[in-house]
Coordinates of N, CA and C in Angstrom, one line a residue:
L1 N 0.7 -1.4 0.1 CA 0.1 -0.1 0.0 C 0.8 1.3 0.1
F2 N 2.1 1.3 0.8 CA 3.0 2.3 0.9 C 3.3 2.9 -0.5
P3 N 4.1 2.1 -1.2 CA 4.6 2.6 -2.6 C 3.4 2.8 -3.4
A4 N 2.2 2.5 -3.4 CA 1.1 2.7 -4.3 C 0.8 4.1 -3.8
T5 N 1.0 4.6 -2.9 CA 0.6 6.2 -2.5 C 1.4 6.9 -3.4
W6 N 2.5 6.7 -3.8 CA 3.5 7.4 -4.5 C 3.2 7.8 -5.8
V7 N 2.5 7.0 -6.5 CA 2.0 7.2 -7.7 C 1.2 8.4 -7.8
P8 N 0.3 8.5 -7.3 CA -0.7 9.8 -7.4 C 0.0 10.9 -7.1
L9 N 0.8 10.8 -6.1 CA 1.6 12.2 -5.8 C 2.8 12.4 -6.9
R10 N 3.2 11.5 -7.5 CA 4.2 12.0 -8.7 C 3.5 12.5 -9.6
L11 N 2.2 11.9 -10.0 CA 1.4 12.7 -11.0 C 0.9 14.2 -10.4
F12 N 0.7 14.2 -9.5 CA 0.7 16.0 -8.9 C 1.7 16.5 -9.0
Q13 N 3.0 15.9 -8.6 CA 4.2 16.6 -8.9 C 4.3 17.1 -10.5
L14 N 4.3 16.2 -11.3 CA 4.3 16.4 -12.8 C 3.3 17.4 -13.3
V15 N 2.1 17.5 -12.6 CA 1.2 18.6 -13.2 C 1.5 19.9 -12.5
A16 N 2.0 19.8 -11.5 CA 2.2 21.2 -10.6 C 3.6 21.7 -11.5
V17 N 4.5 20.9 -11.8 CA 5.8 21.5 -12.5 C 5.2 21.9 -13.9
G18 N 4.6 21.0 -14.6 CA 3.8 21.5 -15.7 C 3.1 22.7 -15.8
L19 N 2.4 23.1 -14.7 CA 1.5 24.2 -14.8 C 2.7 25.4 -14.7
I20 N 3.7 25.2 -13.9 CA 4.6 26.2 -13.7 C 5.2 26.5 -15.0
I21 N 5.7 25.6 -15.5 CA 6.3 25.8 -17.2 C 5.5 26.3 -18.2
S22 N 4.1 25.8 -18.1 CA 3.3 26.5 -19.1 C 2.8 28.0 -18.8
N23 N 2.8 28.2 -17.5 CA 2.2 29.6 -17.2 C 3.4 30.7 -16.8
C24 N 4.7 30.2 -17.1 CA 5.8 31.2 -16.6 C 6.3 31.8 -17.8
P25 N 6.2 33.3 -17.5 CA 7.0 34.1 -18.9 C 8.3 34.0 -18.6
G26 N 8.9 34.3 -19.6 CA 10.6 34.4 -19.8 C 11.1 33.7 -20.6
T27 N 12.3 33.7 -20.9 CA 13.2 32.9 -21.7 C 13.8 31.9 -20.8
W28 N 14.4 30.8 -21.3 CA 15.2 30.0 -20.7 C 16.8 30.6 -20.7
K29 N 17.1 31.6 -21.4 CA 18.3 32.0 -21.2 C 18.7 32.9 -19.9
S30 N 17.4 33.5 -19.4 CA 17.7 34.4 -18.3 C 18.1 33.5 -16.9
R31 N 19.0 34.0 -16.3 CA 19.3 33.2 -15.2 C 18.3 33.5 -14.0
K32 N 17.6 34.4 -14.1 CA 16.5 34.6 -12.9 C 15.1 33.9 -13.4
N33 N 15.1 33.2 -14.2 CA 14.0 32.5 -15.0 C 13.5 31.3 -13.9
P34 N 12.3 31.6 -13.3 CA 11.9 30.6 -12.4 C 11.6 29.2 -12.7
I35 N 11.7 28.8 -14.0 CA 11.5 27.6 -14.6 C 12.9 26.8 -14.5
I36 N 13.8 27.6 -14.4 CA 15.1 26.8 -14.1 C 15.3 26.5 -12.8
T37 N 14.9 27.6 -11.8 CA 14.9 27.1 -10.5 C 14.1 26.1 -10.1
I38 N 12.7 26.0 -10.5 CA 11.8 24.7 -10.3 C 12.4 23.8 -10.7
M39 N 12.7 23.9 -11.8 CA 13.5 22.2 -12.5 C 14.7 21.9 -11.8
K40 N 15.5 22.7 -11.2 CA 16.7 22.3 -10.4 C 16.0 21.7 -9.0
Q41 N 15.2 22.5 -8.4 CA 14.5 22.0 -7.4 C 13.8 20.6 -7.3
F42 N 12.9 20.6 -8.5 CA 12.3 19.4 -8.7 C 13.3 18.1 -8.9
L43 N 14.4 18.3 -9.7 CA 15.2 17.2 -9.8 C 16.2 16.9 -8.7
V44 N 16.5 17.9 -7.6 CA 17.0 17.4 -6.4 C 16.0 16.6 -5.4
H45 N 14.7 17.2 -5.7 CA 13.6 16.4 -4.9 C 13.6 15.0 -5.3
L46 N 13.3 14.8 -6.7 CA 13.2 13.4 -7.2 C 14.4 12.7 -6.9
T47 N 15.7 13.4 -6.9 CA 17.1 12.5 -6.6 C 16.9 12.1 -5.2
L48 N 16.5 12.9 -4.3 CA 16.5 12.5 -2.6 C 15.3 11.6 -2.6
S49 N 14.2 11.6 -3.2 CA 13.2 10.8 -3.0 C 13.4 9.2 -3.2
D50 N 14.3 9.2 -4.5 CA 14.7 8.0 -4.8 C 15.9 7.6 -4.2
E51 N 16.8 8.3 -3.5 CA 17.8 7.7 -2.8 C 17.2 7.4 -1.5
W52 N 16.2 8.2 -1.0 CA 15.7 7.7 0.3 C 15.1 6.3 0.2
Y53 N 14.4 6.0 -0.6 CA 13.7 4.9 -0.9 C 14.8 3.9 -1.2
R54 N 16.0 4.1 -1.9 CA 16.9 3.1 -1.9 C 17.5 2.8 -0.7
V55 N 18.0 3.8 0.1 CA 18.5 3.6 1.5 C 17.7 2.9 2.4
F56 N 16.2 3.2 2.6 CA 15.7 2.8 3.6 C 14.8 1.4 3.3
F57 N 14.3 1.3 2.1 CA 14.0 0.1 1.8 C 14.6 -1.0 1.1
G58 N 15.5 -0.6 0.3 CA 16.6 -1.4 -0.4 C 17.7 -2.1 0.5
E59 N 18.6 -1.2 1.0 CA 19.6 -1.4 2.0 C 19.4 -1.4 3.3
K60 N 18.0 -1.1 3.8 CA 17.6 -1.0 5.2 C 18.5 -0.6 6.3
R61 N 18.9 0.7 5.7 CA 19.9 1.7 6.7 C 19.0 2.8 7.2
V62 N 18.7 2.4 8.3 CA 17.6 3.3 8.9 C 18.2 4.8 9.3
G63 N 19.2 4.5 10.0 CA 19.8 5.8 10.6 C 20.3 6.5 9.4
L64 N 20.7 6.2 8.2 CA 21.2 6.9 7.2 C 20.0 7.4 6.5
G65 N 18.9 6.6 6.5 CA 17.7 7.0 6.0 C 17.1 8.1 6.5
C66 N 17.4 8.5 7.9 CA 16.6 9.7 8.8 C 17.6 10.7 8.1
F67 N 18.8 10.9 7.9 CA 19.6 11.9 7.3 C 19.1 12.3 5.8
V68 N 18.8 11.3 5.0 CA 18.3 11.5 3.7 C 16.8 11.9 3.6
A69 N 16.2 11.5 4.8 CA 14.5 11.7 4.6 C 14.5 13.3 5.3
F70 N 15.6 13.6 6.1 CA 15.6 15.1 6.5 C 16.1 16.1 5.0
S71 N 16.9 15.6 4.4 CA 17.2 16.3 3.2 C 16.3 16.5 2.3
Y72 N 15.6 15.3 2.1 CA 14.3 15.2 1.3 C 13.3 16.2 1.6
F73 N 12.9 16.3 2.9 CA 12.1 17.2 3.5 C 12.5 18.7 3.4
I74 N 13.7 19.0 3.4 CA 14.0 20.4 3.2 C 13.9 20.8 1.6
A75 N 14.3 19.7 0.7 CA 14.4 20.0 -0.8 C 12.8 20.0 -1.2
T76 N 11.9 19.2 -0.5 CA 10.5 19.3 -0.8 C 9.8 20.6 -0.4
T77 N 10.1 21.2 0.8 CA 9.8 22.2 1.5 C 10.3 23.4 0.5
S78 N 11.5 23.6 0.1 CA 11.9 24.7 -1.0 C 11.1 24.6 -2.1
L79 N 11.0 23.2 -2.7 CA 10.1 23.3 -4.0 C 8.8 23.9 -3.8
V80 N 8.1 23.7 -2.5 CA 6.6 24.1 -2.4 C 6.8 25.6 -2.4
I81 N 7.8 26.2 -1.5 CA 7.8 27.6 -1.4 C 8.1 28.4 -2.6
T82 N 9.0 27.9 -3.5 CA 9.4 28.3 -4.8 C 8.1 28.2 -5.5
A83 N 7.5 27.2 -5.7 CA 6.2 26.9 -6.5 C 5.1 28.0 -6.1
R84 N 5.0 27.9 -4.9 CA 4.0 29.2 -4.4 C 4.1 30.5 -4.8
N85 N 5.6 31.0 -4.9 CA 6.0 32.2 -5.3 C 5.5 32.6 -6.8
V86 N 5.4 31.3 -7.7 CA 5.2 31.4 -9.1 C 3.8 30.9 -9.3
N87 N 3.3 30.0 -8.8 CA 2.0 29.4 -9.2 C 1.4 28.8 -7.7
G88 N 0.4 29.3 -7.3 CA -0.5 29.0 -6.0 C -0.9 27.6 -6.4
I89 N -1.6 27.4 -7.4 CA -2.1 26.0 -7.8 C -1.1 24.9 -7.7
S90 N 0.0 25.2 -8.2 CA 1.2 24.3 -8.5 C 1.5 24.0 -6.8
A91 N 1.6 24.9 -6.2 CA 2.0 24.7 -4.7 C 1.0 23.9 -3.9
L92 N -0.3 24.1 -4.2 CA -1.1 23.0 -3.5 C -1.2 21.8 -4.1
L93 N -0.9 21.5 -5.3 CA -0.8 20.2 -5.7 C 0.5 19.3 -5.3
L94 N 1.6 20.3 -4.9 CA 2.7 19.7 -4.0 C 2.7 19.4 -2.8
L95 N 1.5 20.0 -2.1 CA 1.4 19.9 -0.6 C 1.2 18.4 -0.1
P96 N 0.6 17.6 -0.7 CA 0.5 16.2 -0.5 C 1.6 15.5 -0.4
S97 N 2.6 16.0 -1.3 CA 3.7 15.3 -1.4 C 4.7 15.5 -0.2
L98 N 4.5 16.8 0.2 CA 5.2 17.4 1.5 C 4.7 16.5 2.8
I99 N 3.3 16.5 2.8 CA 2.9 15.7 3.9 C 3.3 14.2 3.9
A100 N 3.4 13.7 2.8 CA 3.8 12.3 2.6 C 5.4 12.1 3.1
V101 N 6.1 13.3 2.8 CA 7.5 13.2 3.1 C 7.7 13.5 4.6
I102 N 6.9 14.1 5.1 CA 6.7 14.2 6.7 C 6.5 12.9 7.3
I103 N 5.4 12.3 6.8 CA 5.0 10.8 7.5 C 6.2 10.0 7.0
S104 N 6.7 9.9 6.0 CA 7.7 9.0 5.6 C 9.0 9.1 6.8
G105 N 9.3 10.4 6.7 CA 10.4 10.8 7.6 C 10.3 10.4 9.2
Y106 N 9.0 10.5 9.5 CA 8.5 10.4 11.1 C 8.6 8.8 11.2
M107 N 8.3 8.1 10.3 CA 8.4 6.6 10.4 C 9.6 6.0 10.4
N108 N 10.4 6.8 9.4 CA 11.9 6.4 9.6 C 12.5 6.7 10.9
L109 N 12.0 7.6 11.5 CA 12.6 8.2 12.8 C 12.1 7.1 13.8
I110 N 10.9 6.8 13.9 CA 10.5 5.9 15.1 C 11.1 4.6 14.9
I111 N 11.2 4.1 13.6 CA 11.9 2.9 13.5 C 13.4 3.0 13.9
F112 N 14.0 4.0 13.6 CA 15.3 4.2 14.0 C 15.5 4.2 15.6
W113 N 14.7 4.9 16.3 CA 14.6 5.1 17.8 C 14.3 3.8 18.5
K114 N 13.3 2.9 17.8 CA 13.0 1.6 18.1 C 14.2 0.5 18.1
R115 N 15.0 0.9 17.1 CA 16.2 -0.2 17.0 C 17.2 0.2 17.8
L116 N 17.5 1.6 18.0 CA 18.2 2.0 18.9 C 18.1 1.4 20.4
E117 N 16.9 1.6 20.8 CA 16.2 1.0 22.2 C 16.7 -0.5 22.1
D118 N 16.3 -1.1 21.2 CA 16.5 -2.6 21.2 C 18.0 -2.9 21.5
R119 N 18.7 -2.1 20.7 CA 20.3 -2.4 21.0 C 20.6 -2.0 22.5
H120 N 20.1 -1.0 23.1 CA 20.5 -0.8 24.5 C 20.0 -1.9 25.2
R121 N 19.0 -2.2 25.0 CA 18.5 -3.3 25.7 C 19.1 -4.7 25.8
K122 N 19.5 -5.0 24.3 CA 20.2 -6.4 24.2 C 21.6 -5.9 25.1
Y123 N 22.1 -5.0 25.0 CA 23.4 -4.5 25.6 C 23.2 -4.8 27.1
A124 N 22.5 -4.2 27.5 CA 22.0 -4.3 29.0 C 21.9 -5.7 29.6
I125 N 21.2 -6.5 28.8 CA 21.0 -8.0 29.2 C 22.5 -8.8 29.0
D126 N 23.1 -8.3 27.9 CA 24.4 -9.1 27.9 C 25.4 -8.7 29.0
I127 N 25.2 -7.6 29.4 CA 26.1 -7.1 30.5 C 25.6 -7.8 31.9
F128 N 24.3 -8.1 32.0 CA 23.9 -8.6 33.0 C 24.2 -10.1 32.9
N129 N 24.1 -10.8 31.8 CA 24.5 -12.2 32.0 C 25.8 -12.5 32.0
E130 N 26.7 -11.5 31.7 CA 28.2 -11.6 31.6 C 28.4 -11.6 33.3
R131 N 27.9 -10.5 33.9 CA 28.0 -10.3 35.4 C 27.8 -11.5 36.3
K132 N 26.6 -11.9 35.9 CA 25.6 -13.3 36.5 C 26.9 -14.4 36.6
D133 N 27.5 -14.7 35.0 CA 28.0 -15.8 35.0 C 29.6 -15.6 35.6
A134 N 30.1 -14.3 35.5 CA 31.1 -14.1 36.5 C 31.1 -14.3 38.0
A135 N 29.8 -13.8 38.4 CA 29.3 -14.2 40.0 C 29.2 -15.5 40.4
L136 N 28.6 -16.3 39.5 CA 28.4 -17.7 39.5 C 29.8 -18.5 39.5
K137 N 30.4 -18.4 38.6 CA 32.1 -18.7 38.6 C 32.7 -18.4 39.7
A138 N 32.7 -17.2 40.3 CA 33.3 -16.8 41.3 C 33.0 -17.7 42.7
L139 N 31.7 -17.9 42.9 CA 31.2 -18.6 43.8 C 31.4 -20.1 43.7
K140 N 31.6 -20.7 42.7 CA 31.8 -22.2 42.5 C 33.3 -22.2 42.9
L141 N 34.3 -21.3 42.7 CA 35.7 -21.4 43.2 C 35.9 -21.4 44.4

């Protein structure tokens, strides 16, 4: 179910960027053209999206996934803000993606903390067992 939610979100993103490109005046040669800025931000957004998916689901590196998710959140927020300055409807179309990034990052963080707690718990149990074994060994001597 989770990956299936990204299909409509990608469609919203493409429509939002398409609206900006179709309604934005200016030439491609201008350095201050918002189309160039939006396209750069959109490509960074897509790259971080794919990277988070690869790191979190593919490699199962939850700690690194937290870092990538945070970067992904910053890139998506920047994209929404820039889109709002150019076309308000495009920004509205990008908001579900921002909400999904927040939920994904939160999920990633919860799993990270859970794994961290489990490691500390296992470490404490291992220390207890070592001390117990040492105490029993000392009593037998």
